[in-house]
PDB file of C-alpha atoms in Angstrom:
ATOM      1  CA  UNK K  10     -13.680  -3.560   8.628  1.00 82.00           C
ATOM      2  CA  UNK K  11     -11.617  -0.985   6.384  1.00 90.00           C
ATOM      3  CA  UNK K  12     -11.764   2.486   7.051  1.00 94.00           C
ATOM      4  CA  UNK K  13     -12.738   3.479   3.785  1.00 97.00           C
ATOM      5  CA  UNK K  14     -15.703   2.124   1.736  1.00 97.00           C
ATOM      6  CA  UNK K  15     -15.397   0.054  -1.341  1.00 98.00           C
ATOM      7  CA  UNK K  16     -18.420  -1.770  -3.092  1.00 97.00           C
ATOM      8  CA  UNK K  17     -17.287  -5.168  -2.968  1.00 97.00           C
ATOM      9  CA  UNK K  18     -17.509  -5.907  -6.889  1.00 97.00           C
ATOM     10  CA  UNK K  19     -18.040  -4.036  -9.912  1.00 97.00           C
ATOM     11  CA  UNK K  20     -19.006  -4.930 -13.537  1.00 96.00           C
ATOM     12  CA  UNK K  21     -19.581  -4.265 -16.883  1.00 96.00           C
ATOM     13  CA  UNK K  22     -18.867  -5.463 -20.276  1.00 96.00           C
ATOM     14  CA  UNK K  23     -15.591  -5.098 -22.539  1.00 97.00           C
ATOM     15  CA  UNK K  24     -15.338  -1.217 -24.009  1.00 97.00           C
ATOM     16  CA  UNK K  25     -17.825   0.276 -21.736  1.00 97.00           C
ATOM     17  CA  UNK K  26     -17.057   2.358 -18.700  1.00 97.00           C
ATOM     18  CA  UNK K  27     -16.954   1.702 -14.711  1.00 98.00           C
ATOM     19  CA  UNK K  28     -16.717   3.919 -11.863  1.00 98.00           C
ATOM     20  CA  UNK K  29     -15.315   2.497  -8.461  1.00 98.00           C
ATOM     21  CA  UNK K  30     -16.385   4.630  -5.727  1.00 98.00           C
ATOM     22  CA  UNK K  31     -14.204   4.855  -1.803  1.00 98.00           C
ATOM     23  CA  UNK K  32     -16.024   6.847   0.828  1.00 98.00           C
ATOM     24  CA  UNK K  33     -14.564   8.288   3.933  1.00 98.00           C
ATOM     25  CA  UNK K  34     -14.144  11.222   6.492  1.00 97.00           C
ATOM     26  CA  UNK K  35     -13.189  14.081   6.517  1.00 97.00           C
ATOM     27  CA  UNK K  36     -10.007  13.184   8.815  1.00 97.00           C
ATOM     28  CA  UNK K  37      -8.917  10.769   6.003  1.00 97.00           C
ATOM     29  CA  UNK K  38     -10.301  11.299   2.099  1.00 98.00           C
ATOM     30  CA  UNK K  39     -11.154  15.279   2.955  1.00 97.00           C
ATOM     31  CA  UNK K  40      -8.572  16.515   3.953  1.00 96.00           C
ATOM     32  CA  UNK K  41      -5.776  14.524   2.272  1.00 96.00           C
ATOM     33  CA  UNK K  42      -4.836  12.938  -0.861  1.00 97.00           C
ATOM     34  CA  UNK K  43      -6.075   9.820  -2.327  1.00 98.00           C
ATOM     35  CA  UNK K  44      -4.094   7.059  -4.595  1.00 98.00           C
ATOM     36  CA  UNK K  45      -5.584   3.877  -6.365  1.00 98.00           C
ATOM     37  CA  UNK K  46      -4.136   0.427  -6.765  1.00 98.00           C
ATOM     38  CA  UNK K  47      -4.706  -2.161  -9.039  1.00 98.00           C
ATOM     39  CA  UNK K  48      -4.046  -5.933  -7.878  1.00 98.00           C
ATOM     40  CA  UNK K  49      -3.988  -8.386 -10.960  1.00 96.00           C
ATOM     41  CA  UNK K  50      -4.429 -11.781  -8.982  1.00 90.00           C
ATOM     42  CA  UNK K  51      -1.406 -13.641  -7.391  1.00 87.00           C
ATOM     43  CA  UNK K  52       0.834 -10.222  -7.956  1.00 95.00           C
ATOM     44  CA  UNK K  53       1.617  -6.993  -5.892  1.00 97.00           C
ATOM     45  CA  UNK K  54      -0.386  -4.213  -5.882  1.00 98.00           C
ATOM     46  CA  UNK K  55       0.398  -1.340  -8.849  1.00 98.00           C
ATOM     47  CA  UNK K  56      -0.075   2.606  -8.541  1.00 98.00           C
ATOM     48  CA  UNK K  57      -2.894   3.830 -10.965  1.00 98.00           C
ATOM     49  CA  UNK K  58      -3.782   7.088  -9.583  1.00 98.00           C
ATOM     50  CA  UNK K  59      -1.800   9.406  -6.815  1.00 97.00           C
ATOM     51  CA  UNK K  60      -2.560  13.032  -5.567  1.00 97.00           C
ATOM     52  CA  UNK K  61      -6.077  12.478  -6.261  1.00 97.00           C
ATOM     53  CA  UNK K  62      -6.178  12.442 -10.030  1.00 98.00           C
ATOM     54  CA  UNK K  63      -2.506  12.018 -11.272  1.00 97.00           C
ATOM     55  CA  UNK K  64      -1.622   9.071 -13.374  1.00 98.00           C
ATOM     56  CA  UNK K  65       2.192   7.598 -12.948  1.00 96.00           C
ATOM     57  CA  UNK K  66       4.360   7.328 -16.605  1.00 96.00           C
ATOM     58  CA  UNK K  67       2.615   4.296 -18.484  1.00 95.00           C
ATOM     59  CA  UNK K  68      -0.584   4.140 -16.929  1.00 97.00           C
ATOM     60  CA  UNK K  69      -2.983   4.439 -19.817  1.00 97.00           C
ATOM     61  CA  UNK K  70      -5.353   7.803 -19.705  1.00 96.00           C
ATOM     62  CA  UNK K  71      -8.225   4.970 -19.860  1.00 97.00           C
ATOM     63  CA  UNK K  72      -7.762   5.544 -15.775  1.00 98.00           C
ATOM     64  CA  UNK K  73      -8.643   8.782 -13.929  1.00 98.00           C
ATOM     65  CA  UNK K  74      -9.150   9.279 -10.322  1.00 98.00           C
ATOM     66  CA  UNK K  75     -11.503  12.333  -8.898  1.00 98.00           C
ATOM     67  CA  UNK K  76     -11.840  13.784  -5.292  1.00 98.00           C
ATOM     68  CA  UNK K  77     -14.820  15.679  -4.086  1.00 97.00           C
ATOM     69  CA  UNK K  78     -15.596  16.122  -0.242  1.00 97.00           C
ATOM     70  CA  UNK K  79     -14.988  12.939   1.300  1.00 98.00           C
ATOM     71  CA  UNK K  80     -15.353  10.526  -1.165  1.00 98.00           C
ATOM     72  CA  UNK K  81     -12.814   9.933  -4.292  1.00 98.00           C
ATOM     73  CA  UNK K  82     -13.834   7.619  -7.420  1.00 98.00           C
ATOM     74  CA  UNK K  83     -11.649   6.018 -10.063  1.00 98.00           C
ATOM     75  CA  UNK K  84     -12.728   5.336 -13.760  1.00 98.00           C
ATOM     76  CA  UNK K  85     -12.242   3.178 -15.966  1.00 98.00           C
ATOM     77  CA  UNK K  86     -13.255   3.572 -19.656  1.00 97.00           C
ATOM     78  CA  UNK K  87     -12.633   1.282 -22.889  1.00 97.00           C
ATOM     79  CA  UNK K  88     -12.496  -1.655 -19.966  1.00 97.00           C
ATOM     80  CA  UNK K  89     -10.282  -4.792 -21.905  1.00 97.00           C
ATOM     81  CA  UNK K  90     -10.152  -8.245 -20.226  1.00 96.00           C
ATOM     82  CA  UNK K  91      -6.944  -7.388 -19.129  1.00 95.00           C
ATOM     83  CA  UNK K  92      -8.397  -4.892 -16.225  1.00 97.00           C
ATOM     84  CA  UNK K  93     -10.288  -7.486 -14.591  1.00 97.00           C
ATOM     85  CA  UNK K  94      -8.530  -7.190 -10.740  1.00 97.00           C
ATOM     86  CA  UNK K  95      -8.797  -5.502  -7.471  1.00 97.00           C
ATOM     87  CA  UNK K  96      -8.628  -2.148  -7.300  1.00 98.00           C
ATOM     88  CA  UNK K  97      -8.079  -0.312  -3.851  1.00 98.00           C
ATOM     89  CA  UNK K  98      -8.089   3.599  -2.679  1.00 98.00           C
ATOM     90  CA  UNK K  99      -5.888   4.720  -0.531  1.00 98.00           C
ATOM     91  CA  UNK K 100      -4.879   7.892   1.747  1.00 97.00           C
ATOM     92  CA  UNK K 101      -3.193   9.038   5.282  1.00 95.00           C
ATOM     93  CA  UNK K 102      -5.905   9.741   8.044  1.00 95.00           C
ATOM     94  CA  UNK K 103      -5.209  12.482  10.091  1.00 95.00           C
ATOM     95  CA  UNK K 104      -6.898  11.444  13.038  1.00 95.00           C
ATOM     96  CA  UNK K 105      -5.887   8.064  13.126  1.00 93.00           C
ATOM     97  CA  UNK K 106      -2.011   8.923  12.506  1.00 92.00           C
ATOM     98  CA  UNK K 107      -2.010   6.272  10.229  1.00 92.00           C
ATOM     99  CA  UNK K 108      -1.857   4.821   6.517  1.00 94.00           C
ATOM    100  CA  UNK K 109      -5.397   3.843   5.549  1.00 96.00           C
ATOM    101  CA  UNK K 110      -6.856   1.307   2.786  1.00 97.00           C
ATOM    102  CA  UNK K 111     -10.749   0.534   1.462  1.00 97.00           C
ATOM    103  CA  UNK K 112     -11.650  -2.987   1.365  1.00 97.00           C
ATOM    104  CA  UNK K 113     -10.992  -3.611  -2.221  1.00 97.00           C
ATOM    105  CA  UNK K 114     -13.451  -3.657  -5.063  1.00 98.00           C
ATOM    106  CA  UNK K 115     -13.449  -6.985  -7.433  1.00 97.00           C
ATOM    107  CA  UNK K 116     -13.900  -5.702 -11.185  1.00 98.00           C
ATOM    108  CA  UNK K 117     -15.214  -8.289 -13.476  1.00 97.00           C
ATOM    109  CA  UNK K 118     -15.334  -8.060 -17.313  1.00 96.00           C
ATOM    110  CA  UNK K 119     -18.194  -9.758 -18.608  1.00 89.00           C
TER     111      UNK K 119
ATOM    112  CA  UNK I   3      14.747   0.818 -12.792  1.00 93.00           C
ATOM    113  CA  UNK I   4      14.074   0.513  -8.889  1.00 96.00           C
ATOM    114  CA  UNK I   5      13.301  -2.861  -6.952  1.00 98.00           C
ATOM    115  CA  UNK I   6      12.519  -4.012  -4.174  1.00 98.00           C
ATOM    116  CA  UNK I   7      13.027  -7.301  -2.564  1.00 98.00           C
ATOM    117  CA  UNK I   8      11.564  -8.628   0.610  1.00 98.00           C
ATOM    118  CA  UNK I   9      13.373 -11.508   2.797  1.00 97.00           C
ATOM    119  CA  UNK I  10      12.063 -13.449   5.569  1.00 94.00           C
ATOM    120  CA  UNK I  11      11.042 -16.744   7.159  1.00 92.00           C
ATOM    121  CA  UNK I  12       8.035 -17.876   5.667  1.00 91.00           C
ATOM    122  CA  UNK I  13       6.767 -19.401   8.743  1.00 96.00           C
ATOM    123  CA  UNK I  14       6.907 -18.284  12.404  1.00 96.00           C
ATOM    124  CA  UNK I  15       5.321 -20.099  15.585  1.00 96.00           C
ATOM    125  CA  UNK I  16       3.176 -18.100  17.782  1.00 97.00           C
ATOM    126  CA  UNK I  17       4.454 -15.656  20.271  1.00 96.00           C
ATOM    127  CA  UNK I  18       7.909 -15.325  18.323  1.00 97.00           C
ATOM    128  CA  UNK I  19       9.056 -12.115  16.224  1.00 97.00           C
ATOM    129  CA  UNK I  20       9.415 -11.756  12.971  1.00 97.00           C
ATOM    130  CA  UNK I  21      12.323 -10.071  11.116  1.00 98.00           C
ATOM    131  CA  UNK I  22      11.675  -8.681   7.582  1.00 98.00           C
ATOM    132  CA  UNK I  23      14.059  -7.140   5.650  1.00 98.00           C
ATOM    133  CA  UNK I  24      13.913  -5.271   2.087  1.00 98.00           C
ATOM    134  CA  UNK I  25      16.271  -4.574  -0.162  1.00 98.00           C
ATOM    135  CA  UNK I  26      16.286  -1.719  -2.704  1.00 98.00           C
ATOM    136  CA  UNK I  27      18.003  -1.507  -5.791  1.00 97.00           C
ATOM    137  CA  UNK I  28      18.156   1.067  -8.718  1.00 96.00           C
ATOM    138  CA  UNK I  29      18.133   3.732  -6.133  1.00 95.00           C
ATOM    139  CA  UNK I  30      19.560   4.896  -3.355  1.00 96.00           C
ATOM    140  CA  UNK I  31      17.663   4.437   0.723  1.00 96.00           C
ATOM    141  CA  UNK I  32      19.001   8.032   1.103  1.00 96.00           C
ATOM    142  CA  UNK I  33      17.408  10.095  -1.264  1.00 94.00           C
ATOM    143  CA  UNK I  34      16.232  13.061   0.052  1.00 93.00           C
ATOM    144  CA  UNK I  35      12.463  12.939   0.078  1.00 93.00           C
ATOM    145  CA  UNK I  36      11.381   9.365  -0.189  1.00 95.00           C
ATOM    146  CA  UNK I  37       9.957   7.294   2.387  1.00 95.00           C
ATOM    147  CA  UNK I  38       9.724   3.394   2.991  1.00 97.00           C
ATOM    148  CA  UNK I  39       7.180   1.670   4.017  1.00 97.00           C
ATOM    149  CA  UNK I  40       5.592  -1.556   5.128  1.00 98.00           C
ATOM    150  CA  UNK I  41       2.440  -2.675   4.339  1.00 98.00           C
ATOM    151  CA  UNK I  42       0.602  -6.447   4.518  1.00 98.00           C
ATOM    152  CA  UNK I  43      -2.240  -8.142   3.094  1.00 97.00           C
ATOM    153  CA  UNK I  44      -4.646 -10.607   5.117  1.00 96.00           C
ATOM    154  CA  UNK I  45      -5.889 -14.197   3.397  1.00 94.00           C
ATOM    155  CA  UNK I  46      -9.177 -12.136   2.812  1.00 88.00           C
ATOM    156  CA  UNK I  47      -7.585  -9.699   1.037  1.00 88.00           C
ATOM    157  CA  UNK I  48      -7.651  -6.751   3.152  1.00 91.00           C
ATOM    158  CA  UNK I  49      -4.819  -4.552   2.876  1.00 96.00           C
ATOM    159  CA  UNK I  50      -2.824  -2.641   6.607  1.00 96.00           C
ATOM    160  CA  UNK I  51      -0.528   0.047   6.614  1.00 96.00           C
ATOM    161  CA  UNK I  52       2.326  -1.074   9.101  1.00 97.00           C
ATOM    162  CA  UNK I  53       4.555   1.975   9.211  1.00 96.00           C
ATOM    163  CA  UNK I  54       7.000   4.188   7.559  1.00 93.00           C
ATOM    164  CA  UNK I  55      10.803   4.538   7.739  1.00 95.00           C
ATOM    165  CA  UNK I  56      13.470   7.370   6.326  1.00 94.00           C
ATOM    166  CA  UNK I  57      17.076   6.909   5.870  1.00 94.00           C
ATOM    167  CA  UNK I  58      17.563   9.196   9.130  1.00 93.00           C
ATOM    168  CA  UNK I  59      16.030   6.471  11.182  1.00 92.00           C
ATOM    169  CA  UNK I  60      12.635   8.178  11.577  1.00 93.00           C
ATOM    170  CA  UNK I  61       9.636   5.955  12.016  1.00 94.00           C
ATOM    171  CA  UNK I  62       5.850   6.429  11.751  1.00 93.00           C
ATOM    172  CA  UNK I  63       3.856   3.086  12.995  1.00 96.00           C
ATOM    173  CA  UNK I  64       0.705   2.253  12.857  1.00 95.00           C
ATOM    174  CA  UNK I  65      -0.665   2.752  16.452  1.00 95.00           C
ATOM    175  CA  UNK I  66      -2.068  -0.632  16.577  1.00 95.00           C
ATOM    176  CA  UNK I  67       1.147  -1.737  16.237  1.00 97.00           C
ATOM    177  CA  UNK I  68       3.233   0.319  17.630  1.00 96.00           C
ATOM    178  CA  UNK I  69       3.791  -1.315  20.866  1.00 97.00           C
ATOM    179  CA  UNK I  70       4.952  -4.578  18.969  1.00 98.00           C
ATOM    180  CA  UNK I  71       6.484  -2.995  15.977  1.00 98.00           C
ATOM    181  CA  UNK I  72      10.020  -1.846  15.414  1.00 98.00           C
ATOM    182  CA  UNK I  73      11.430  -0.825  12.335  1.00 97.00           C
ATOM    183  CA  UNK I  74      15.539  -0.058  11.095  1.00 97.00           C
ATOM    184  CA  UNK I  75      17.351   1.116   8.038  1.00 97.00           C
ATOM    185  CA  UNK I  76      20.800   0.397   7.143  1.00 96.00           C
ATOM    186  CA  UNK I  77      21.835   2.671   4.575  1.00 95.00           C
ATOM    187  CA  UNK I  78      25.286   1.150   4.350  1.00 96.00           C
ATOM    188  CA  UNK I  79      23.383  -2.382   2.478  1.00 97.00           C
ATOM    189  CA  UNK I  80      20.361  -0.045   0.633  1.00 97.00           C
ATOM    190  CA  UNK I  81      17.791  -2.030   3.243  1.00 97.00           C
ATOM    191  CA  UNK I  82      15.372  -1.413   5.365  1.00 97.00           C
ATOM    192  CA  UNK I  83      14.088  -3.981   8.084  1.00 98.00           C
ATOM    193  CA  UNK I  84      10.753  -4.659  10.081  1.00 97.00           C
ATOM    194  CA  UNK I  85      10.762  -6.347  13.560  1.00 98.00           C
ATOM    195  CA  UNK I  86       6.969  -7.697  14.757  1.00 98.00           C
ATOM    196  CA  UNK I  87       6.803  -9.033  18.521  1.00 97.00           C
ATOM    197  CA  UNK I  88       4.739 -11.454  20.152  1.00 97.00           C
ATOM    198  CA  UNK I  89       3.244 -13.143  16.813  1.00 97.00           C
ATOM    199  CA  UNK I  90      -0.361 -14.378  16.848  1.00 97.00           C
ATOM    200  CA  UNK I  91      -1.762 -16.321  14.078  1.00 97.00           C
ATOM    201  CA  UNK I  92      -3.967 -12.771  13.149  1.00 96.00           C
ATOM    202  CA  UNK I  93      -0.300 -11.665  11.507  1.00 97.00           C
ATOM    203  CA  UNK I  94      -0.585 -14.161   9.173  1.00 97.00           C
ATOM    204  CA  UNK I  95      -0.232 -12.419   5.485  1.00 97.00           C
ATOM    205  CA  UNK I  96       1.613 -11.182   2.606  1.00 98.00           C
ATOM    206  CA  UNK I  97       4.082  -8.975   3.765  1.00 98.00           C
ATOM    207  CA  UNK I  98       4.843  -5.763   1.151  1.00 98.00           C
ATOM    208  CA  UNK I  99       7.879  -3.612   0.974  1.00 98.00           C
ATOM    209  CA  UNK I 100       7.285  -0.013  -0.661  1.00 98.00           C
ATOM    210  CA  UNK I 101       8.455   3.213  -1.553  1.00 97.00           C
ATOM    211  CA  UNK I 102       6.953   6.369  -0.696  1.00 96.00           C
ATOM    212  CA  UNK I 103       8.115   9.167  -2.541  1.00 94.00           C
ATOM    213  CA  UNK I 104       6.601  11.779  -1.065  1.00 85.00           C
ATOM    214  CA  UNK I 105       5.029  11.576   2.428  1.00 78.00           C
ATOM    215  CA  UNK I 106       2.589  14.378   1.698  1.00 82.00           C
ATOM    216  CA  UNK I 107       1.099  12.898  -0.663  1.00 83.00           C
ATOM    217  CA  UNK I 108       1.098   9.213   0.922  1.00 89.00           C
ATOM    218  CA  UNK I 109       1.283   7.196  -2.431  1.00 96.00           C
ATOM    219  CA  UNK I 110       3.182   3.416  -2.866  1.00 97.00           C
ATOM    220  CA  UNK I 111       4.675   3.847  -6.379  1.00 97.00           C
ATOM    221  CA  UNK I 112       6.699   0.928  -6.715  1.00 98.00           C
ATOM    222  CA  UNK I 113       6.296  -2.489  -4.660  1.00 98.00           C
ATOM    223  CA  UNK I 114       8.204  -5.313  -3.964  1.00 98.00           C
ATOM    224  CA  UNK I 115       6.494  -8.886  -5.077  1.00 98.00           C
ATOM    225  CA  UNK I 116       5.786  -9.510  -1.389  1.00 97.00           C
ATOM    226  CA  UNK I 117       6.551 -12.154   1.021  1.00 97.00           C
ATOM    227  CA  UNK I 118       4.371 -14.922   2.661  1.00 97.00           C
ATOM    228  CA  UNK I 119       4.538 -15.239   6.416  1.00 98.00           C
ATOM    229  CA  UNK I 120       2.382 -18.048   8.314  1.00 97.00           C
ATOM    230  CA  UNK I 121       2.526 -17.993  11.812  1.00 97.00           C
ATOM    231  CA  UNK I 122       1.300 -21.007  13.164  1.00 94.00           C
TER     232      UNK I 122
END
């Protein structure tokens, strides 16, 4: 059982627009910051989003992460076969003292 | 541009430890700021934080591993290592090196591939 909440799978058709969602507490997504991963199957996992809503150099601005309370979301817009993976949120929890991960959310591409 | 490589046995009988170690190149262990990290990845996919490391030799483990968990840099060879006691089959995953380049912020922005460990 992760400590943050993923929906399992997500999906929606090529050029349209997803939202992945990743609730939590207040001791983890409220009062720190959140990052989002992207795991293309059989490979290691790749920074998308950090500080909440940041993107690294070279990730496309198809991909924005937002923060409110104690949940964060990542979007996805103009989705291309090539996005189909698992896509996991991240953040420190304060109360734990520890790294923290959701479950992972499957996006399919119809 | 910076990788990172992890090295291991792939498969370990049950209670033995396992040694990891990862090495970084394209950028130095000691830069001031950056943190590394271990993190690992069950068969069903579910993803662990395992601790973090900086080039001074200070640690932050996860608690539920901390009693089992030891974890060394050697700035002299760019690597950092991992040490897990008393092995049970649950340790079974992908093992992933990481950087962390700011611990504030607690983000992973560049990997290593990841190794395989069985125990069994």
């Amino acid at each position: 059982q992760s400590v943050l909440t993923q929906p399992p799978s997500v999906s929606a058709a090529p050029g349209q627009r997803v939202s992945i969602s990743c609730s939590g507490r207040t001791s983890n997504i409220g009062n720190n910051y959140v990052s989002w991963y992207q795991q293309v199957s059989g490979r290691a996992p790749k920074l998308l989003i950090y500080k909440n809503s940041e993107r690294p150099s070279g990730i496309p601005d198809r991909f924005s992460g937002s923060k409110s309370g104690t949940s964060a979301t990542l979007g996805i817009t103009g989705l291309q076969t090539g996005d189909e993976a698992d896509y996991y949120c991240a953040t420190w929890d304060s109360s734990l003292r520890s790294g923290v991960f959701g479950g992972g959310t499957k996006l399919t591409v119809l | 541009q910076v990788q990172l490589q992890e090295s291991g046995p792939g498969l370990v009988k049950p209670p033995q430890t396992l040694s990891l170690t990862c090495t970084v190149s394209g950028a130095s262990i000691r830069t001031s700021g950056h943190y590394w990290t271990w993190i690992r990845q069950f068969p069903e996919k579910g993803l662990e934080w395992i601790g973090y490391i900086y080039h001074s030799g200070n640690t932050y483990y996860n608690p539920s591993l901390e009693s089992r968990l030891t974890m060394s840099v050697d700035t002299s060879k760019n690597q950092f290592s991992l040490k897990l006691t008393s092995l049970t089959v649950a340790d079974t995953a992908v093992y992933y090196c990481a950087r962390v380049p700011n611990d504030i912020y607690h983000y992973m922005d560049v990997w290593g591939k990841g190794t395989t460990v069985t125990v069994s």
